[in-house]
Amino acid sequence: MEQLRIPGPTPCPDEVLQAMTKQMINHRGPEFGQIVSDATDNLKQLFQTKNDLFLLTGSGTGGLEAAVVNTLSPGDKVLSVSIGVFGERFATIARQFGAEVIPLGFEWGKAADVDSIRRALEAEPGIKAVLVTHNETSTGVTNDLAQISSTVKRFSKLLLVDAISSLSSIDLPVDEWHCDVVVTGSQKGWMVPPGLAMVSVSEEAWRAHAGARMPRFYWDFSKAKSYLEKRQTPWTPGMTAIFALSVSLKMMLKEGLASIFARHARVAQLARDSMKSLGLPLFADERYASNTVTAVAGAGGLDTKKMLKIMREEHRIVLGGGQQSLDGKIFRIGHMGWVKESDIELVISALKVVLPQAGFGG
Ligand SMILES: *Cc1c(COP(=O)(O)O)cnc(C)c1O
């Protein structure tokens, strides 16, 4: 079998795959109602939240769009804190729906600087919301969301968080950190195929929702809430992915949040240490290096694209390339969800063989 080590979609355990062979049932009947209701309760534990939480059918980007259109109106000023490809995407969505986006970008590979966020909020008192990426998958950087949140909340702004590649794998206590809308996606750390976005909505986000005038139909939080009260979703959901999720959530609760975070930290440390010992520089500022994806800079004559090809064709290991301006400059090792040290060890032993074949050190 292929070793899929990209930062999503990620491999699924057998029990999760098995759950997807279940026959269809009535999506408005009692059996599915129980599944939706249990999955929502279990998700709340993993989000560490008492806020409302919705299972939306769509990919993570749909969840980001839902966060924007449910809380904002055209013309609203929004501070976009961006450290990479996905930060830019979040800003683009807000702009597309008519928000006045104030960009605050940081060099790719670095984390967002909290002082700059404070200065931007001081400079423009009319800002309504702050968009931030918790874990920037394109650069392998995890922002200090606790600090960012405490700054944003000192100014009483709405905080919309892309936690698509962190929640479930990296600690994110949603309530303790006062995050208003938090978005994640099934194919990242949740050990489930693509197809679901999971979104939490705070009281403050609901207050914003009451006056939010951006156009929306499919992603309407009010509809999601009224249907969830009947243990349903407004539209036919991706039932097969929900069957899978309900199994993976049980596995995750059994392992426990602290153990899951510790496992990701160990695996990520192993990935970083081994890349350095192979002589490859990390792309991300190591103080903020992500525990779900390691971005490695091409160096020493390495042709990263050739390396990825040989890894895939001769070792059946699939690593991620760089996105947009990082194409051909970095490669990424995904280690979120169903991953253990031995998975990374396989990658390392193959890299030892492949790196010289792809120009490294030559
Ligand atoms: C994967 C990812 C997305 C996009 O999610 P899709 O499910 O591909 O729509 C957005 N933000 C981050 C941080 C991601 O890792």
Short mmCIF file of C-alpha atoms and ligand atoms in Angstrom, two decimals:
data_model
loop_
_atom_site.label_atom_id
_atom_site.label_comp_id
_atom_site.label_asym_id
_atom_site.label_seq_id
_atom_site.Cartn_x
_atom_site.Cartn_y
_atom_site.Cartn_z
CA MET A 1 0.00 0.00 0.00
CA GLU A 2 1.04 3.56 -0.70
CA GLN A 3 2.29 5.67 2.21
CA LEU A 4 0.24 8.85 1.92
CA ARG A 5 2.22 11.50 3.75
CA ILE A 6 0.67 14.69 2.39
CA PRO A 7 -1.05 17.24 4.63
CA GLY A 8 -4.52 16.02 3.70
CA PRO A 9 -6.25 13.93 2.68
CA THR A 10 -4.71 11.64 5.25
CA PRO A 11 -4.92 7.85 5.63
CA CYS A 12 -7.95 6.38 7.40
CA PRO A 13 -7.83 3.45 9.86
CA ASP A 14 -9.58 0.22 8.78
CA GLU A 15 -12.41 0.67 11.29
CA VAL A 16 -13.17 4.06 9.70
CA LEU A 17 -13.10 2.65 6.17
CA GLN A 18 -15.37 -0.21 7.28
CA ALA A 19 -17.93 2.28 8.61
CA MET A 20 -18.21 3.66 5.08
CA THR A 21 -19.62 0.43 3.72
CA LYS A 22 -22.81 0.91 5.75
CA GLN A 23 -26.05 0.84 3.75
CA MET A 24 -27.91 4.16 3.38
CA ILE A 25 -30.57 5.04 5.93
CA ASN A 26 -33.15 7.82 6.13
CA HIS A 27 -31.25 11.04 6.77
CA ARG A 28 -34.34 12.37 8.57
CA GLY A 29 -34.96 9.22 10.60
CA PRO A 30 -34.13 8.35 14.23
CA GLU A 31 -31.03 6.23 13.56
CA PHE A 32 -29.25 8.96 11.64
CA GLY A 33 -30.50 11.53 14.15
CA GLN A 34 -28.70 9.64 16.89
CA ILE A 35 -25.50 9.48 14.83
CA VAL A 36 -25.55 13.23 14.12
CA SER A 37 -26.34 14.08 17.71
CA ASP A 38 -23.59 11.82 19.14
CA ALA A 39 -21.03 13.04 16.61
CA THR A 40 -21.84 16.66 17.47
CA ASP A 41 -21.44 16.01 21.20
CA ASN A 42 -18.17 14.18 20.66
CA LEU A 43 -16.88 16.94 18.40
CA LYS A 44 -17.63 19.48 21.14
CA GLN A 45 -15.33 17.56 23.47
CA LEU A 46 -12.54 17.61 20.90
CA PHE A 47 -13.09 21.31 20.14
CA GLN A 48 -13.07 21.85 23.94
CA THR A 49 -16.20 23.95 23.55
CA LYS A 50 -19.74 24.41 24.80
CA ASN A 51 -20.52 26.55 21.75
CA ASP A 52 -22.88 25.45 19.01
CA LEU A 53 -21.21 23.15 16.54
CA PHE A 54 -22.31 22.19 13.06
CA LEU A 55 -21.39 19.45 10.64
CA LEU A 56 -21.44 20.99 7.18
CA THR A 57 -21.16 19.01 3.98
CA GLY A 58 -18.38 20.50 1.94
CA SER A 59 -14.62 20.77 2.17
CA GLY A 60 -12.80 23.00 4.63
CA THR A 61 -13.02 25.97 2.28
CA GLY A 62 -16.81 25.76 2.46
CA GLY A 63 -16.46 26.07 6.24
CA LEU A 64 -14.33 29.21 5.78
CA GLU A 65 -16.97 30.68 3.50
CA ALA A 66 -19.63 29.81 6.10
CA ALA A 67 -17.63 31.63 8.80
CA VAL A 68 -17.46 34.77 6.66
CA VAL A 69 -20.99 34.96 5.25
CA ASN A 70 -22.68 34.16 8.55
CA THR A 71 -21.01 36.90 10.60
CA LEU A 72 -20.23 39.79 8.22
CA SER A 73 -21.92 42.33 5.99
CA PRO A 74 -20.65 43.87 2.76
CA GLY A 75 -18.48 46.87 3.63
CA ASP A 76 -17.36 45.49 7.01
CA LYS A 77 -13.70 46.08 7.74
CA VAL A 78 -11.84 42.84 8.34
CA LEU A 79 -8.22 42.41 9.40
CA SER A 80 -6.68 39.49 7.55
CA VAL A 81 -3.70 37.99 9.37
CA SER A 82 -2.00 35.88 6.74
CA ILE A 83 1.18 33.81 6.79
CA GLY A 84 0.67 31.72 3.66
CA VAL A 85 -1.57 30.29 0.96
CA PHE A 86 -4.53 29.51 3.24
CA GLY A 87 -4.43 32.88 4.99
CA GLU A 88 -4.68 34.46 1.53
CA ARG A 89 -7.62 32.22 0.65
CA PHE A 90 -9.55 33.25 3.78
CA ALA A 91 -9.02 36.93 2.86
CA THR A 92 -10.08 36.31 -0.74
CA ILE A 93 -13.38 34.79 0.40
CA ALA A 94 -14.13 37.81 2.61
CA ARG A 95 -13.21 40.23 -0.21
CA GLN A 96 -15.33 38.31 -2.71
CA PHE A 97 -18.39 38.76 -0.49
CA GLY A 98 -17.78 42.48 -0.19
CA ALA A 99 -15.79 42.87 3.03
CA GLU A 100 -13.18 45.62 3.10
CA VAL A 101 -10.12 43.50 3.79
CA ILE A 102 -7.16 45.10 5.54
CA PRO A 103 -4.26 42.78 4.79
CA LEU A 104 -1.62 42.05 7.41
CA GLY A 105 0.74 39.58 5.82
CA PHE A 106 3.93 38.10 7.19
CA GLU A 107 6.88 36.50 5.45
CA TRP A 108 6.07 32.92 4.50
CA GLY A 109 7.74 30.54 6.94
CA LYS A 110 7.27 32.95 9.84
CA ALA A 111 4.47 33.21 12.39
CA ALA A 112 2.24 36.26 12.73
CA ASP A 113 3.66 38.91 15.02
CA VAL A 114 1.23 39.81 17.79
CA ASP A 115 2.51 43.38 18.21
CA SER A 116 1.81 44.10 14.57
CA ILE A 117 -1.73 42.80 15.04
CA ARG A 118 -2.16 45.09 18.04
CA ARG A 119 -0.89 48.07 16.05
CA ALA A 120 -3.20 47.28 13.13
CA LEU A 121 -6.19 47.12 15.49
CA GLU A 122 -5.16 50.42 17.11
CA ALA A 123 -4.75 52.09 13.73
CA GLU A 124 -8.20 51.13 12.48
CA PRO A 125 -10.86 51.19 15.20
CA GLY A 126 -13.58 50.31 12.67
CA ILE A 127 -12.38 46.74 12.22
CA LYS A 128 -15.17 44.29 12.92
CA ALA A 129 -13.44 40.91 12.68
CA VAL A 130 -10.01 39.31 12.49
CA LEU A 131 -9.32 36.35 10.20
CA VAL A 132 -6.47 34.09 11.25
CA THR A 133 -5.05 30.72 10.28
CA HIS A 134 -4.11 28.62 13.31
CA ASN A 135 -1.88 26.22 11.41
CA GLU A 136 -0.67 27.37 7.98
CA THR A 137 -0.41 24.11 6.05
CA SER A 138 1.43 25.68 3.12
CA THR A 139 4.43 26.75 5.23
CA GLY A 140 4.30 24.38 8.21
CA VAL A 141 3.87 27.16 10.76
CA THR A 142 1.52 27.23 13.78
CA ASN A 143 0.55 30.69 14.94
CA ASP A 144 0.43 31.49 18.64
CA LEU A 145 -3.35 31.60 18.66
CA ALA A 146 -3.62 32.05 22.45
CA GLN A 147 -1.66 35.31 22.24
CA ILE A 148 -3.37 36.47 19.06
CA SER A 149 -6.75 35.83 20.61
CA SER A 150 -5.97 37.70 23.80
CA THR A 151 -4.94 40.73 21.72
CA VAL A 152 -7.98 40.52 19.45
CA LYS A 153 -10.29 40.17 22.44
CA ARG A 154 -8.71 43.17 24.22
CA PHE A 155 -10.12 45.14 21.27
CA SER A 156 -13.41 43.16 21.45
CA LYS A 157 -13.23 42.04 17.82
CA LEU A 158 -14.77 38.93 16.35
CA LEU A 159 -12.17 36.18 15.84
CA LEU A 160 -12.67 33.80 12.89
CA VAL A 161 -10.19 30.92 12.88
CA ASP A 162 -9.09 28.55 10.13
CA ALA A 163 -8.09 25.53 12.23
CA ILE A 164 -8.56 23.11 9.35
CA SER A 165 -5.17 21.42 9.75
CA SER A 166 -4.73 21.85 13.52
CA LEU A 167 -7.94 21.07 15.39
CA SER A 168 -7.89 17.43 16.57
CA SER A 169 -4.07 17.26 16.43
CA ILE A 170 -2.76 20.45 18.07
CA ASP A 171 -4.23 21.91 21.26
CA LEU A 172 -6.91 24.52 20.55
CA PRO A 173 -9.18 25.10 23.53
CA VAL A 174 -11.87 27.00 21.64
CA ASP A 175 -13.70 28.43 24.68
CA GLU A 176 -10.62 29.22 26.76
CA TRP A 177 -9.13 31.12 23.80
CA HIS A 178 -12.43 32.89 22.97
CA CYS A 179 -12.46 31.87 19.32
CA ASP A 180 -15.78 32.89 17.78
CA VAL A 181 -15.96 30.74 14.68
CA VAL A 182 -13.55 27.84 14.33
CA VAL A 183 -13.41 25.75 11.16
CA THR A 184 -11.87 22.35 10.55
CA GLY A 185 -12.10 19.70 7.82
CA SER A 186 -12.61 15.95 7.95
CA GLN A 187 -9.67 14.92 5.72
CA LYS A 188 -6.97 16.53 7.88
CA GLY A 189 -6.40 15.34 11.44
CA TRP A 190 -9.73 13.58 11.82
CA MET A 191 -8.79 10.33 10.01
CA VAL A 192 -11.86 10.65 7.77
CA PRO A 193 -12.16 11.11 3.99
CA PRO A 194 -12.82 14.58 2.56
CA GLY A 195 -16.37 15.92 2.53
CA LEU A 196 -17.14 17.49 5.89
CA ALA A 197 -16.40 20.81 7.50
CA MET A 198 -16.97 21.16 11.23
CA VAL A 199 -17.61 24.64 12.58
CA SER A 200 -18.13 26.02 16.09
CA VAL A 201 -20.09 29.23 16.67
CA SER A 202 -19.81 31.36 19.85
CA GLU A 203 -22.45 33.58 21.44
CA GLU A 204 -20.64 36.60 20.08
CA ALA A 205 -20.65 35.08 16.61
CA TRP A 206 -24.41 34.58 16.94
CA ARG A 207 -24.81 38.28 17.84
CA ALA A 208 -22.84 39.16 14.71
CA HIS A 209 -24.92 36.66 12.73
CA ALA A 210 -28.12 38.45 13.70
CA GLY A 211 -26.98 41.53 11.75
CA ALA A 212 -24.89 39.86 9.05
CA ARG A 213 -26.11 40.70 5.56
CA MET A 214 -23.75 38.82 3.27
CA PRO A 215 -25.68 36.59 0.84
CA ARG A 216 -25.96 32.98 1.93
CA PHE A 217 -28.22 30.05 1.43
CA TYR A 218 -26.51 26.67 1.72
CA TRP A 219 -24.23 27.76 4.58
CA ASP A 220 -26.80 29.39 6.84
CA PHE A 221 -26.00 28.85 10.54
CA SER A 222 -29.62 29.67 11.56
CA LYS A 223 -30.90 26.84 9.39
CA ALA A 224 -28.16 24.52 10.68
CA LYS A 225 -29.18 25.31 14.26
CA SER A 226 -32.90 24.86 13.78
CA TYR A 227 -32.39 21.52 12.03
CA LEU A 228 -29.86 20.29 14.60
CA GLU A 229 -32.54 20.82 17.25
CA LYS A 230 -34.42 18.06 15.37
CA ARG A 231 -31.12 16.11 15.10
CA GLN A 232 -31.00 16.78 11.36
CA THR A 233 -29.10 18.87 8.88
CA PRO A 234 -30.88 21.34 6.54
CA TRP A 235 -29.72 19.54 3.40
CA THR A 236 -28.87 15.91 2.68
CA PRO A 237 -25.46 15.54 4.34
CA GLY A 238 -22.45 13.50 3.27
CA MET A 239 -23.78 10.56 5.27
CA THR A 240 -20.94 8.18 4.46
CA ALA A 241 -18.36 10.63 5.76
CA ILE A 242 -20.47 11.13 8.88
CA PHE A 243 -20.57 7.34 9.44
CA ALA A 244 -16.79 7.40 9.19
CA LEU A 245 -16.45 10.40 11.47
CA SER A 246 -18.58 8.86 14.19
CA VAL A 247 -16.14 5.94 14.36
CA SER A 248 -13.00 8.09 14.26
CA LEU A 249 -14.36 10.36 17.00
CA LYS A 250 -14.79 7.35 19.28
CA MET A 251 -11.20 6.29 18.54
CA MET A 252 -9.98 9.80 19.32
CA LEU A 253 -11.86 10.10 22.59
CA LYS A 254 -10.50 6.71 23.60
CA GLU A 255 -6.94 7.84 22.94
CA GLY A 256 -7.63 11.12 24.75
CA LEU A 257 -6.81 14.67 23.72
CA ALA A 258 -3.59 14.92 25.72
CA SER A 259 -2.24 11.69 24.20
CA ILE A 260 -3.20 12.75 20.69
CA PHE A 261 -1.40 16.10 21.07
CA ALA A 262 1.65 14.40 22.61
CA ARG A 263 1.80 11.85 19.78
CA HIS A 264 1.69 14.59 17.16
CA ALA A 265 4.41 16.51 19.01
CA ARG A 266 6.65 13.41 19.13
CA VAL A 267 6.13 12.53 15.49
CA ALA A 268 6.74 16.13 14.38
CA GLN A 269 9.90 16.39 16.47
CA LEU A 270 11.16 13.20 14.87
CA ALA A 271 10.41 14.62 11.40
CA ARG A 272 12.23 17.88 12.13
CA ASP A 273 15.23 16.26 13.81
CA SER A 274 15.67 13.77 10.98
CA MET A 275 15.46 16.40 8.24
CA LYS A 276 18.14 18.41 9.98
CA SER A 277 20.34 15.37 10.47
CA LEU A 278 20.00 14.62 6.76
CA GLY A 279 21.31 18.14 6.16
CA LEU A 280 18.03 19.64 4.99
CA PRO A 281 16.98 23.01 6.42
CA LEU A 282 13.48 23.44 7.80
CA PHE A 283 11.44 26.05 5.96
CA ALA A 284 9.43 27.13 9.00
CA ASP A 285 10.73 29.20 11.87
CA GLU A 286 11.45 26.37 14.29
CA ARG A 287 9.93 28.15 17.28
CA TYR A 288 6.57 27.95 15.50
CA ALA A 289 7.06 24.72 13.55
CA SER A 290 3.83 22.83 13.07
CA ASN A 291 3.12 19.48 14.68
CA THR A 292 0.94 18.40 11.75
CA VAL A 293 3.09 19.23 8.73
CA THR A 294 6.83 19.73 8.29
CA ALA A 295 7.96 22.02 5.49
CA VAL A 296 11.49 21.35 4.31
CA ALA A 297 13.53 23.73 2.14
CA GLY A 298 15.29 22.39 -0.94
CA ALA A 299 19.07 22.82 -0.48
CA GLY A 300 22.42 21.33 -1.47
CA GLY A 301 21.42 20.93 -5.13
CA LEU A 302 18.25 18.99 -4.33
CA ASP A 303 15.68 18.90 -7.12
CA THR A 304 12.58 18.60 -4.94
CA LYS A 305 10.28 17.67 -7.82
CA LYS A 306 12.57 14.86 -8.94
CA MET A 307 12.83 13.65 -5.35
CA LEU A 308 9.02 13.60 -4.98
CA LYS A 309 8.73 11.62 -8.21
CA ILE A 310 11.30 8.99 -7.23
CA MET A 311 9.78 8.68 -3.76
CA ARG A 312 6.38 8.09 -5.32
CA GLU A 313 7.41 5.78 -8.14
CA GLU A 314 10.11 3.71 -6.47
CA HIS A 315 9.15 3.79 -2.80
CA ARG A 316 5.39 4.38 -2.99
CA ILE A 317 5.70 7.23 -0.53
CA VAL A 318 3.74 10.34 -1.43
CA LEU A 319 4.99 13.61 0.05
CA GLY A 320 3.58 17.09 -0.59
CA GLY A 321 5.19 19.71 -2.79
CA GLY A 322 5.19 23.48 -2.29
CA GLN A 323 2.15 25.54 -3.20
CA GLN A 324 2.09 28.69 -5.37
CA SER A 325 5.36 30.64 -4.98
CA LEU A 326 6.82 27.75 -2.96
CA ASP A 327 6.36 25.30 -5.84
CA GLY A 328 9.68 23.55 -6.45
CA LYS A 329 11.27 25.29 -3.46
CA ILE A 330 10.04 23.20 -0.56
CA PHE A 331 8.48 19.84 0.12
CA ARG A 332 6.12 18.92 2.92
CA ILE A 333 5.67 15.85 5.07
CA GLY A 334 2.15 15.48 6.42
CA HIS A 335 1.87 13.95 9.86
CA MET A 336 -1.63 14.54 11.12
CA GLY A 337 -4.29 12.14 12.22
CA TRP A 338 -3.51 8.46 11.91
CA VAL A 339 0.28 8.63 12.20
CA LYS A 340 2.98 7.19 14.39
CA GLU A 341 6.79 7.38 14.59
CA SER A 342 7.34 4.35 12.36
CA ASP A 343 5.51 6.09 9.49
CA ILE A 344 8.07 8.88 9.61
CA GLU A 345 10.94 6.42 9.94
CA LEU A 346 9.85 4.86 6.63
CA VAL A 347 9.99 8.28 4.99
CA ILE A 348 13.44 8.95 6.39
CA SER A 349 14.98 5.68 5.28
CA ALA A 350 13.62 6.18 1.76
CA LEU A 351 14.87 9.78 1.69
CA LYS A 352 18.36 8.58 2.59
CA VAL A 353 18.39 6.62 -0.67
CA VAL A 354 16.52 9.11 -2.84
CA LEU A 355 18.13 12.43 -1.88
CA PRO A 356 21.47 11.71 -3.65
CA GLN A 357 19.53 10.41 -6.68
CA ALA A 358 17.77 13.80 -6.84
CA GLY A 359 20.92 15.89 -6.87
CA PHE A 360 21.36 16.42 -3.17
CA GLY A 361 24.99 16.79 -2.12
CA GLY A 362 26.10 16.23 -5.71
C1 LIG B 1 -6.59 22.02 3.69
C2 LIG B 1 -6.74 23.40 4.20
C3 LIG B 1 -7.69 24.27 3.71
C4 LIG B 1 -8.59 23.92 2.55
O1 LIG B 1 -9.42 22.90 2.88
P1 LIG B 1 -10.23 22.12 1.71
O2 LIG B 1 -10.82 21.01 2.50
O3 LIG B 1 -9.22 21.69 0.69
O4 LIG B 1 -11.22 23.06 1.16
C5 LIG B 1 -7.80 25.54 4.25
N1 LIG B 1 -7.00 25.93 5.26
C6 LIG B 1 -6.05 25.13 5.76
C7 LIG B 1 -5.19 25.61 6.85
C8 LIG B 1 -5.88 23.83 5.23
O5 LIG B 1 -4.94 23.03 5.72
#
